[in-house]
Amino acid sequence: MISRKRKGISEILSAILLIVAVVASMAIYTSLSKERIFANMLSVSDVLKTSEGRSTELLTKVWFTKTSNNATAYIINYGFKNVTIANIINGTKAVPLNKFDTYLVDAILTDTNKLDRIIPVLEKNSTVKLFINQTIADRVTVITQNGRSYELLVDSP
């Protein structure tokens, strides 16, 4: 019998090349996905600021009525900070920013009396009028600058 001695160099070389290819592809994948992951991440301080802002926003609806052309909600802010309305969702569509604003309850609806979509912390039993100059559904959602949402249902007359 003829004995052949195999050195196995080709098997070792192919295994090393396979390992190098896997490591290189993992390095490329990791470097590309790292940017995407870090872009969507919030820092701990951002999370704390957002949660602090949400915990100090405490709104309640006193009355919400609508006509064929507009709607008025009376809201009390009993939180610790002024609340800014970022958006109002009417059904599934956003109400344009120029179609709503806030006023003190006794104020006449003029540009000089606008509170610039802010619901301030007021004295006890003080109310703010949210006026929406648009036809609306029976249910709207008010979204604040801190991302908190409040659902307002129209009160029956």
Tab-separated table of N, CA and C in Angstrom:
chain	number	residue	atom	x	y	z
A	1	MET	N	0.813	-1.168	0.000
A	1	MET	CA	0.000	0.000	0.000
A	1	MET	C	0.864	1.243	0.000
A	2	ILE	N	0.329	2.145	-0.706
A	2	ILE	CA	1.024	3.421	-0.763
A	2	ILE	C	0.359	4.349	0.252
A	3	SER	N	1.149	4.880	1.099
A	3	SER	CA	0.580	5.797	2.096
A	3	SER	C	0.834	7.235	1.653
A	4	ARG	N	-0.229	7.964	1.671
A	4	ARG	CA	-0.123	9.381	1.319
A	4	ARG	C	-0.293	10.195	2.583
A	5	LYS	N	0.579	11.064	2.798
A	5	LYS	CA	0.473	11.938	3.958
A	5	LYS	C	-0.147	13.252	3.497
A	6	ARG	N	-1.239	13.586	4.159
A	6	ARG	CA	-1.894	14.858	3.853
A	6	ARG	C	-1.477	15.861	4.887
A	7	LYS	N	-1.151	17.016	4.425
A	7	LYS	CA	-0.737	18.047	5.363
A	7	LYS	C	-1.933	18.881	5.810
A	8	GLY	N	-3.019	18.935	5.056
A	8	GLY	CA	-4.223	19.646	5.446
A	8	GLY	C	-4.107	21.153	5.384
A	9	ILE	N	-3.141	21.639	4.650
A	9	ILE	CA	-2.943	23.085	4.578
A	9	ILE	C	-4.123	23.749	3.875
A	10	SER	N	-4.654	23.136	2.859
A	10	SER	CA	-5.767	23.758	2.133
A	10	SER	C	-7.017	23.851	3.015
A	11	GLU	N	-7.273	22.836	3.846
A	11	GLU	CA	-8.432	22.894	4.753
A	11	GLU	C	-8.254	23.995	5.796
A	12	ILE	N	-7.065	24.122	6.329
A	12	ILE	CA	-6.790	25.155	7.330
A	12	ILE	C	-6.910	26.538	6.694
A	13	LEU	N	-6.352	26.695	5.504
A	13	LEU	CA	-6.407	27.975	4.809
A	13	LEU	C	-7.849	28.357	4.464
A	14	SER	N	-8.653	27.420	4.017
A	14	SER	CA	-10.047	27.734	3.682
A	14	SER	C	-10.849	28.081	4.937
A	15	ALA	N	-10.576	27.435	6.053
A	15	ALA	CA	-11.264	27.767	7.309
A	15	ALA	C	-10.890	29.171	7.767
A	16	ILE	N	-9.619	29.537	7.647
A	16	ILE	CA	-9.172	30.878	8.033
A	16	ILE	C	-9.813	31.932	7.132
A	17	LEU	N	-9.865	31.686	5.835
A	17	LEU	CA	-10.497	32.631	4.913
A	17	LEU	C	-11.991	32.793	5.208
A	18	LEU	N	-12.648	31.717	5.556
A	18	LEU	CA	-14.065	31.775	5.900
A	18	LEU	C	-14.290	32.607	7.167
A	19	ILE	N	-13.451	32.415	8.165
A	19	ILE	CA	-13.552	33.188	9.410
A	19	ILE	C	-13.301	34.669	9.139
A	20	VAL	N	-12.295	34.992	8.326
A	20	VAL	CA	-11.995	36.383	7.989
A	20	VAL	C	-13.178	37.022	7.256
A	21	ALA	N	-13.795	36.291	6.341
A	21	ALA	CA	-14.939	36.830	5.601
A	21	ALA	C	-16.123	37.105	6.532
A	22	VAL	N	-16.391	36.208	7.470
A	22	VAL	CA	-17.498	36.397	8.417
A	22	VAL	C	-17.228	37.592	9.330
A	23	VAL	N	-16.007	37.703	9.847
A	23	VAL	CA	-15.659	38.815	10.734
A	23	VAL	C	-15.747	40.145	9.984
A	24	ALA	N	-15.286	40.179	8.749
A	24	ALA	CA	-15.341	41.415	7.964
A	24	ALA	C	-16.783	41.829	7.693
A	25	SER	N	-17.633	40.881	7.342
A	25	SER	CA	-19.033	41.229	7.077
A	25	SER	C	-19.743	41.682	8.352
A	26	MET	N	-19.433	41.084	9.490
A	26	MET	CA	-20.023	41.515	10.760
A	26	MET	C	-19.542	42.919	11.136
A	27	ALA	N	-18.298	43.240	10.854
A	27	ALA	CA	-17.769	44.572	11.155
A	27	ALA	C	-18.476	45.631	10.312
A	28	ILE	N	-18.688	45.345	9.048
A	28	ILE	CA	-19.390	46.286	8.173
A	28	ILE	C	-20.827	46.470	8.646
A	29	TYR	N	-21.512	45.385	8.961
A	29	TYR	CA	-22.898	45.453	9.435
A	29	TYR	C	-23.000	46.257	10.730
A	30	THR	N	-22.083	46.018	11.656
A	30	THR	CA	-22.102	46.716	12.943
A	30	THR	C	-21.857	48.207	12.766
A	31	SER	N	-20.908	48.566	11.921
A	31	SER	CA	-20.612	49.991	11.748
A	31	SER	C	-21.764	50.726	11.074
A	32	LEU	N	-22.458	50.079	10.147
A	32	LEU	CA	-23.583	50.729	9.484
A	32	LEU	C	-24.811	50.819	10.389
A	33	SER	N	-25.069	49.803	11.179
A	33	SER	CA	-26.257	49.822	12.036
A	33	SER	C	-26.052	50.674	13.282
A	34	LYS	N	-24.810	50.883	13.689
A	34	LYS	CA	-24.529	51.697	14.877
A	34	LYS	C	-25.046	53.119	14.699
A	35	GLU	N	-24.845	53.703	13.524
A	35	GLU	CA	-25.307	55.063	13.269
A	35	GLU	C	-26.827	55.148	13.352
A	36	ARG	N	-27.506	54.160	12.800
A	36	ARG	CA	-28.971	54.168	12.826
A	36	ARG	C	-29.495	54.008	14.244
A	37	ILE	N	-28.881	53.151	15.022
A	37	ILE	CA	-29.315	52.918	16.401
A	37	ILE	C	-29.094	54.168	17.242
A	38	PHE	N	-27.932	54.787	17.139
A	38	PHE	CA	-27.641	55.967	17.946
A	38	PHE	C	-28.464	57.177	17.510
A	39	ALA	N	-28.866	57.236	16.258
A	39	ALA	CA	-29.691	58.355	15.799
A	39	ALA	C	-31.080	58.310	16.427
A	40	ASN	N	-31.608	57.122	16.700
A	40	ASN	CA	-32.947	56.977	17.273
A	40	ASN	C	-32.959	56.921	18.790
A	41	MET	N	-31.798	56.944	19.422
A	41	MET	CA	-31.725	56.821	20.870
A	41	MET	C	-31.876	58.167	21.556
A	42	LEU	N	-32.570	58.170	22.676
A	42	LEU	CA	-32.643	59.359	23.519
A	42	LEU	C	-31.685	59.179	24.679
A	43	SER	N	-31.091	60.250	25.088
A	43	SER	CA	-30.232	60.158	26.259
A	43	SER	C	-31.102	60.055	27.507
A	44	VAL	N	-30.510	59.668	28.599
A	44	VAL	CA	-31.243	59.541	29.852
A	44	VAL	C	-31.814	60.892	30.268
A	45	SER	N	-31.053	61.954	30.066
A	45	SER	CA	-31.550	63.284	30.442
A	45	SER	C	-32.755	63.689	29.592
A	46	ASP	N	-32.763	63.317	28.296
A	46	ASP	CA	-33.919	63.614	27.449
A	46	ASP	C	-35.165	62.890	27.940
A	47	VAL	N	-35.006	61.639	28.315
A	47	VAL	CA	-36.137	60.859	28.824
A	47	VAL	C	-36.658	61.463	30.121
A	48	LEU	N	-35.758	61.869	31.009
A	48	LEU	CA	-36.178	62.471	32.274
A	48	LEU	C	-36.885	63.804	32.055
A	49	LYS	N	-36.377	64.616	31.122
A	49	LYS	CA	-37.025	65.896	30.842
A	49	LYS	C	-38.426	65.689	30.278
A	50	THR	N	-38.566	64.730	29.374
A	50	THR	CA	-39.874	64.454	28.796
A	50	THR	C	-40.850	63.959	29.845
A	51	SER	N	-40.409	63.043	30.692
A	51	SER	CA	-41.313	62.521	31.724
A	51	SER	C	-41.645	63.592	32.754
A	52	GLU	N	-40.689	64.467	33.052
A	52	GLU	CA	-40.962	65.567	33.986
A	52	GLU	C	-41.996	66.514	33.396
A	53	GLY	N	-41.834	66.817	32.113
A	53	GLY	CA	-42.795	67.699	31.461
A	53	GLY	C	-44.185	67.106	31.435
A	54	ARG	N	-44.275	65.812	31.195
A	54	ARG	CA	-45.584	65.165	31.162
A	54	ARG	C	-46.225	65.102	32.537
A	55	SER	N	-45.422	64.916	33.568
A	55	SER	CA	-46.003	64.806	34.909
A	55	SER	C	-46.465	66.151	35.445
A	56	THR	N	-45.981	67.248	34.890
A	56	THR	CA	-46.414	68.568	35.347
A	56	THR	C	-47.552	69.126	34.501
A	57	GLU	N	-47.957	68.409	33.455
A	57	GLU	CA	-49.082	68.822	32.616
A	57	GLU	C	-50.340	68.123	33.104
A	58	LEU	N	-51.231	68.875	33.672
A	58	LEU	CA	-52.479	68.314	34.173
A	58	LEU	C	-53.624	69.197	33.693
A	59	LEU	N	-54.321	68.730	32.676
A	59	LEU	CA	-55.429	69.487	32.104
A	59	LEU	C	-56.736	68.746	32.335
A	60	THR	N	-57.787	69.509	32.464
A	60	THR	CA	-59.113	68.909	32.523
A	60	THR	C	-60.079	69.762	31.716
A	61	LYS	N	-60.998	69.085	31.065
A	61	LYS	CA	-62.016	69.770	30.265
A	61	LYS	C	-63.191	70.114	31.171
A	62	VAL	N	-63.635	71.358	31.092
A	62	VAL	CA	-64.819	71.773	31.831
A	62	VAL	C	-66.053	71.615	30.946
A	63	TRP	N	-65.956	72.108	29.726
A	63	TRP	CA	-67.080	72.045	28.797
A	63	TRP	C	-66.533	72.118	27.388
A	64	PHE	N	-67.154	71.380	26.458
A	64	PHE	CA	-66.727	71.393	25.066
A	64	PHE	C	-67.974	71.409	24.208
A	65	THR	N	-68.123	72.449	23.433
A	65	THR	CA	-69.306	72.601	22.600
A	65	THR	C	-68.881	72.950	21.181
A	66	LYS	N	-69.762	72.658	20.227
A	66	LYS	CA	-69.440	72.984	18.837
A	66	LYS	C	-70.676	73.505	18.131
A	67	THR	N	-70.422	74.286	17.088
A	67	THR	CA	-71.473	74.738	16.184
A	67	THR	C	-71.142	74.158	14.818
A	68	SER	N	-71.848	74.602	13.800
A	68	SER	CA	-71.559	74.071	12.466
A	68	SER	C	-70.235	74.580	11.918
A	69	ASN	N	-69.727	75.713	12.445
A	69	ASN	CA	-68.500	76.312	11.904
A	69	ASN	C	-67.292	76.229	12.816
A	70	ASN	N	-67.496	76.078	14.129
A	70	ASN	CA	-66.361	76.138	15.047
A	70	ASN	C	-66.668	75.359	16.318
A	71	ALA	N	-65.698	75.355	17.215
A	71	ALA	CA	-65.859	74.657	18.494
A	71	ALA	C	-65.121	75.435	19.567
A	72	THR	N	-65.613	75.314	20.790
A	72	THR	CA	-64.982	75.974	21.925
A	72	THR	C	-64.885	74.985	23.069
A	73	ALA	N	-63.680	74.850	23.604
A	73	ALA	CA	-63.462	73.994	24.776
A	73	ALA	C	-62.998	74.880	25.919
A	74	TYR	N	-63.511	74.619	27.092
A	74	TYR	CA	-63.098	75.337	28.295
A	74	TYR	C	-62.238	74.379	29.107
A	75	ILE	N	-61.001	74.777	29.354
A	75	ILE	CA	-60.000	73.877	29.933
A	75	ILE	C	-59.350	74.544	31.136
A	76	ILE	N	-59.072	73.734	32.156
A	76	ILE	CA	-58.337	74.208	33.334
A	76	ILE	C	-56.998	73.490	33.371
A	77	ASN	N	-55.928	74.244	33.590
A	77	ASN	CA	-54.594	73.679	33.787
A	77	ASN	C	-54.317	73.693	35.286
A	78	TYR	N	-54.389	72.533	35.909
A	78	TYR	CA	-54.116	72.459	37.342
A	78	TYR	C	-52.752	71.831	37.614
A	79	GLY	N	-51.884	71.889	36.616
A	79	GLY	CA	-50.521	71.383	36.777
A	79	GLY	C	-49.605	72.443	37.354
A	80	PHE	N	-48.309	72.211	37.187
A	80	PHE	CA	-47.310	73.113	37.746
A	80	PHE	C	-46.685	74.030	36.706
A	81	LYS	N	-46.870	73.716	35.417
A	81	LYS	CA	-46.246	74.496	34.353
A	81	LYS	C	-47.286	74.855	33.302
A	82	ASN	N	-47.000	75.922	32.574
A	82	ASN	CA	-47.845	76.271	31.445
A	82	ASN	C	-47.764	75.169	30.398
A	83	VAL	N	-48.876	74.920	29.727
A	83	VAL	CA	-48.944	73.876	28.710
A	83	VAL	C	-49.111	74.544	27.353
A	84	THR	N	-48.284	74.138	26.390
A	84	THR	CA	-48.402	74.647	25.030
A	84	THR	C	-49.004	73.565	24.153
A	85	ILE	N	-50.041	73.919	23.416
A	85	ILE	CA	-50.683	72.966	22.510
A	85	ILE	C	-49.862	72.909	21.230
A	86	ALA	N	-49.387	71.729	20.892
A	86	ALA	CA	-48.592	71.558	19.677
A	86	ALA	C	-49.480	71.271	18.474
A	87	ASN	N	-50.576	70.529	18.711
A	87	ASN	CA	-51.414	70.123	17.597
A	87	ASN	C	-52.778	69.712	18.112
A	88	ILE	N	-53.752	69.763	17.236
A	88	ILE	CA	-55.082	69.236	17.526
A	88	ILE	C	-55.445	68.305	16.381
A	89	ILE	N	-55.856	67.100	16.737
A	89	ILE	CA	-56.252	66.115	15.737
A	89	ILE	C	-57.776	66.058	15.713
A	90	ASN	N	-58.343	66.317	14.554
A	90	ASN	CA	-59.786	66.288	14.343
A	90	ASN	C	-60.112	65.008	13.591
A	91	GLY	N	-60.518	63.979	14.308
A	91	GLY	CA	-60.727	62.677	13.683
A	91	GLY	C	-59.377	62.076	13.344
A	92	THR	N	-59.002	62.117	12.073
A	92	THR	CA	-57.697	61.594	11.655
A	92	THR	C	-56.814	62.672	11.038
A	93	LYS	N	-57.309	63.904	10.969
A	93	LYS	CA	-56.546	64.978	10.329
A	93	LYS	C	-56.163	66.043	11.344
A	94	ALA	N	-54.993	66.620	11.139
A	94	ALA	CA	-54.527	67.697	12.019
A	94	ALA	C	-55.233	69.002	11.661
A	95	VAL	N	-55.582	69.752	12.687
A	95	VAL	CA	-56.161	71.083	12.490
A	95	VAL	C	-55.001	72.042	12.216
A	96	PRO	N	-55.054	72.846	11.156
A	96	PRO	CA	-53.955	73.786	10.884
A	96	PRO	C	-53.731	74.730	12.067
A	97	LEU	N	-52.476	75.097	12.286
A	97	LEU	CA	-52.125	75.934	13.434
A	97	LEU	C	-52.839	77.281	13.431
A	98	ASN	N	-53.159	77.798	12.267
A	98	ASN	CA	-53.832	79.104	12.216
A	98	ASN	C	-55.337	78.999	12.463
A	99	LYS	N	-55.836	77.793	12.720
A	99	LYS	CA	-57.271	77.599	12.936
A	99	LYS	C	-57.649	77.435	14.403
A	100	PHE	N	-56.690	77.497	15.328
A	100	PHE	CA	-57.043	77.395	16.743
A	100	PHE	C	-56.100	78.236	17.585
A	101	ASP	N	-56.607	78.670	18.735
A	101	ASP	CA	-55.795	79.407	19.699
A	101	ASP	C	-56.489	79.385	21.048
A	102	THR	N	-55.782	79.880	22.060
A	102	THR	CA	-56.328	79.911	23.411
A	102	THR	C	-56.525	81.356	23.848
A	103	TYR	N	-57.535	81.554	24.682
A	103	TYR	CA	-57.886	82.872	25.203
A	103	TYR	C	-58.296	82.706	26.660
A	104	LEU	N	-58.162	83.777	27.430
A	104	LEU	CA	-58.761	83.761	28.757
A	104	LEU	C	-60.271	83.712	28.583
A	105	VAL	N	-60.948	83.110	29.508
A	105	VAL	CA	-62.368	82.827	29.319
A	105	VAL	C	-63.210	84.086	29.134
A	106	ASP	N	-62.813	85.186	29.732
A	106	ASP	CA	-63.583	86.425	29.611
A	106	ASP	C	-63.170	87.264	28.404
A	107	ALA	N	-62.108	86.875	27.722
A	107	ALA	CA	-61.549	87.709	26.654
A	107	ALA	C	-62.376	87.609	25.377
A	108	ILE	N	-62.361	88.699	24.632
A	108	ILE	CA	-62.974	88.712	23.310
A	108	ILE	C	-61.990	88.043	22.357
A	109	LEU	N	-62.501	87.308	21.374
A	109	LEU	CA	-61.639	86.547	20.466
A	109	LEU	C	-60.987	87.472	19.440
A	110	THR	N	-59.964	88.191	19.864
A	110	THR	CA	-59.200	89.061	18.971
A	110	THR	C	-57.733	88.669	19.049
A	111	ASP	N	-56.959	89.132	18.068
A	111	ASP	CA	-55.531	88.799	18.042
A	111	ASP	C	-54.793	89.321	19.266
A	112	THR	N	-55.225	90.440	19.814
A	112	THR	CA	-54.524	91.006	20.973
A	112	THR	C	-54.756	90.192	22.247
A	113	ASN	N	-55.809	89.403	22.289
A	113	ASN	CA	-56.116	88.607	23.477
A	113	ASN	C	-55.632	87.163	23.387
A	114	LYS	N	-54.984	86.810	22.297
A	114	LYS	CA	-54.514	85.433	22.122
A	114	LYS	C	-53.442	85.086	23.147
A	115	LEU	N	-53.448	83.828	23.561
A	115	LEU	CA	-52.409	83.326	24.467
A	115	LEU	C	-51.380	82.472	23.724
A	116	ASP	N	-51.416	82.489	22.393
A	116	ASP	CA	-50.460	81.749	21.548
A	116	ASP	C	-50.434	80.259	21.861
A	117	ARG	N	-51.611	79.647	21.894
A	117	ARG	CA	-51.783	78.198	22.101
A	117	ARG	C	-51.239	77.727	23.447
A	118	ILE	N	-51.103	78.647	24.404
A	118	ILE	CA	-50.615	78.293	25.741
A	118	ILE	C	-51.808	78.227	26.690
A	119	ILE	N	-51.815	77.207	27.532
A	119	ILE	CA	-52.798	77.114	28.609
A	119	ILE	C	-52.027	77.354	29.895
A	120	PRO	N	-52.088	78.576	30.426
A	120	PRO	CA	-51.261	78.898	31.592
A	120	PRO	C	-51.815	78.297	32.880
A	121	VAL	N	-50.911	78.131	33.844
A	121	VAL	CA	-51.328	77.759	35.188
A	121	VAL	C	-51.970	79.005	35.776
A	122	LEU	N	-53.198	78.871	36.170
A	122	LEU	CA	-53.933	80.038	36.628
A	122	LEU	C	-54.364	79.878	38.074
A	123	GLU	N	-54.996	80.917	38.553
A	123	GLU	CA	-55.554	80.887	39.901
A	123	GLU	C	-56.598	79.775	39.986
A	124	LYS	N	-56.967	79.436	41.177
A	124	LYS	CA	-57.968	78.397	41.393
A	124	LYS	C	-59.263	78.774	40.664
A	125	ASN	N	-59.847	77.797	39.993
A	125	ASN	CA	-61.109	77.940	39.257
A	125	ASN	C	-61.016	78.881	38.060
A	126	SER	N	-59.821	79.159	37.555
A	126	SER	CA	-59.681	79.957	36.339
A	126	SER	C	-59.680	79.020	35.143
A	127	THR	N	-60.303	79.468	34.074
A	127	THR	CA	-60.489	78.615	32.911
A	127	THR	C	-59.937	79.306	31.670
A	128	VAL	N	-59.441	78.497	30.724
A	128	VAL	CA	-58.964	78.996	29.436
A	128	VAL	C	-59.915	78.496	28.360
A	129	LYS	N	-60.156	79.339	27.375
A	129	LYS	CA	-61.023	78.990	26.264
A	129	LYS	C	-60.144	78.578	25.084
A	130	LEU	N	-60.327	77.354	24.585
A	130	LEU	CA	-59.648	76.876	23.377
A	130	LEU	C	-60.655	77.002	22.244
A	131	PHE	N	-60.371	77.883	21.303
A	131	PHE	CA	-61.291	78.143	20.198
A	131	PHE	C	-60.733	77.513	18.934
A	132	ILE	N	-61.528	76.655	18.295
A	132	ILE	CA	-61.139	75.993	17.044
A	132	ILE	C	-62.049	76.543	15.955
A	133	ASN	N	-61.469	77.265	15.025
A	133	ASN	CA	-62.228	77.925	13.965
A	133	ASN	C	-62.325	77.008	12.747
A	134	GLN	N	-62.989	75.886	12.932
A	134	GLN	CA	-63.105	74.894	11.867
A	134	GLN	C	-64.209	73.923	12.262
A	135	THR	N	-64.872	73.349	11.286
A	135	THR	CA	-65.856	72.314	11.568
A	135	THR	C	-65.123	71.096	12.101
A	136	ILE	N	-65.607	70.532	13.189
A	136	ILE	CA	-64.899	69.415	13.808
A	136	ILE	C	-65.839	68.242	14.045
A	137	ALA	N	-65.227	67.116	14.360
A	137	ALA	CA	-65.978	65.917	14.728
A	137	ALA	C	-66.408	66.032	16.192
A	138	ASP	N	-67.097	65.018	16.691
A	138	ASP	CA	-67.529	65.029	18.092
A	138	ASP	C	-66.399	64.693	19.047
A	139	ARG	N	-65.260	64.342	18.517
A	139	ARG	CA	-64.116	63.958	19.351
A	139	ARG	C	-62.851	64.513	18.714
A	140	VAL	N	-62.078	65.259	19.499
A	140	VAL	CA	-60.787	65.756	19.027
A	140	VAL	C	-59.726	65.390	20.058
A	141	THR	N	-58.487	65.345	19.614
A	141	THR	CA	-57.367	65.051	20.498
A	141	THR	C	-56.432	66.248	20.517
A	142	VAL	N	-56.142	66.724	21.712
A	142	VAL	CA	-55.208	67.834	21.900
A	142	VAL	C	-53.857	67.235	22.265
A	143	ILE	N	-52.815	67.581	21.506
A	143	ILE	CA	-51.466	67.075	21.758
A	143	ILE	C	-50.605	68.239	22.229
A	144	THR	N	-49.957	68.053	23.372
A	144	THR	CA	-49.132	69.122	23.936
A	144	THR	C	-47.716	69.046	23.385
A	145	GLN	N	-46.943	70.069	23.695
A	145	GLN	CA	-45.563	70.138	23.217
A	145	GLN	C	-44.714	68.998	23.776
A	146	ASN	N	-45.053	68.495	24.958
A	146	ASN	CA	-44.310	67.380	25.545
A	146	ASN	C	-44.802	66.026	25.062
A	147	GLY	N	-45.771	65.999	24.158
A	147	GLY	CA	-46.222	64.747	23.580
A	147	GLY	C	-47.396	64.098	24.289
A	148	ARG	N	-47.912	64.726	25.302
A	148	ARG	CA	-49.057	64.156	26.007
A	148	ARG	C	-50.325	64.476	25.223
A	149	SER	N	-51.272	63.545	25.202
A	149	SER	CA	-52.505	63.773	24.458
A	149	SER	C	-53.711	63.735	25.392
A	150	TYR	N	-54.665	64.589	25.075
A	150	TYR	CA	-55.918	64.684	25.825
A	150	TYR	C	-57.060	64.575	24.826
A	151	GLU	N	-57.978	63.683	25.098
A	151	GLU	CA	-59.123	63.524	24.212
A	151	GLU	C	-60.287	64.356	24.736
A	152	LEU	N	-60.878	65.132	23.852
A	152	LEU	CA	-62.018	65.970	24.210
A	152	LEU	C	-63.250	65.470	23.470
A	153	LEU	N	-64.297	65.175	24.207
A	153	LEU	CA	-65.570	64.772	23.621
A	153	LEU	C	-66.543	65.936	23.734
A	154	VAL	N	-67.313	66.165	22.682
A	154	VAL	CA	-68.294	67.244	22.692
A	154	VAL	C	-69.373	66.911	23.711
A	155	ASP	N	-69.685	67.894	24.560
A	155	ASP	CA	-70.762	67.722	25.534
A	155	ASP	C	-72.095	67.969	24.848
A	156	SER	N	-73.089	67.180	25.207
A	156	SER	CA	-74.404	67.374	24.603
A	156	SER	C	-75.040	68.642	25.167
A	157	PRO	N	-75.776	69.369	24.338
A	157	PRO	CA	-76.337	70.659	24.779
A	157	PRO	C	-77.402	70.510	25.847
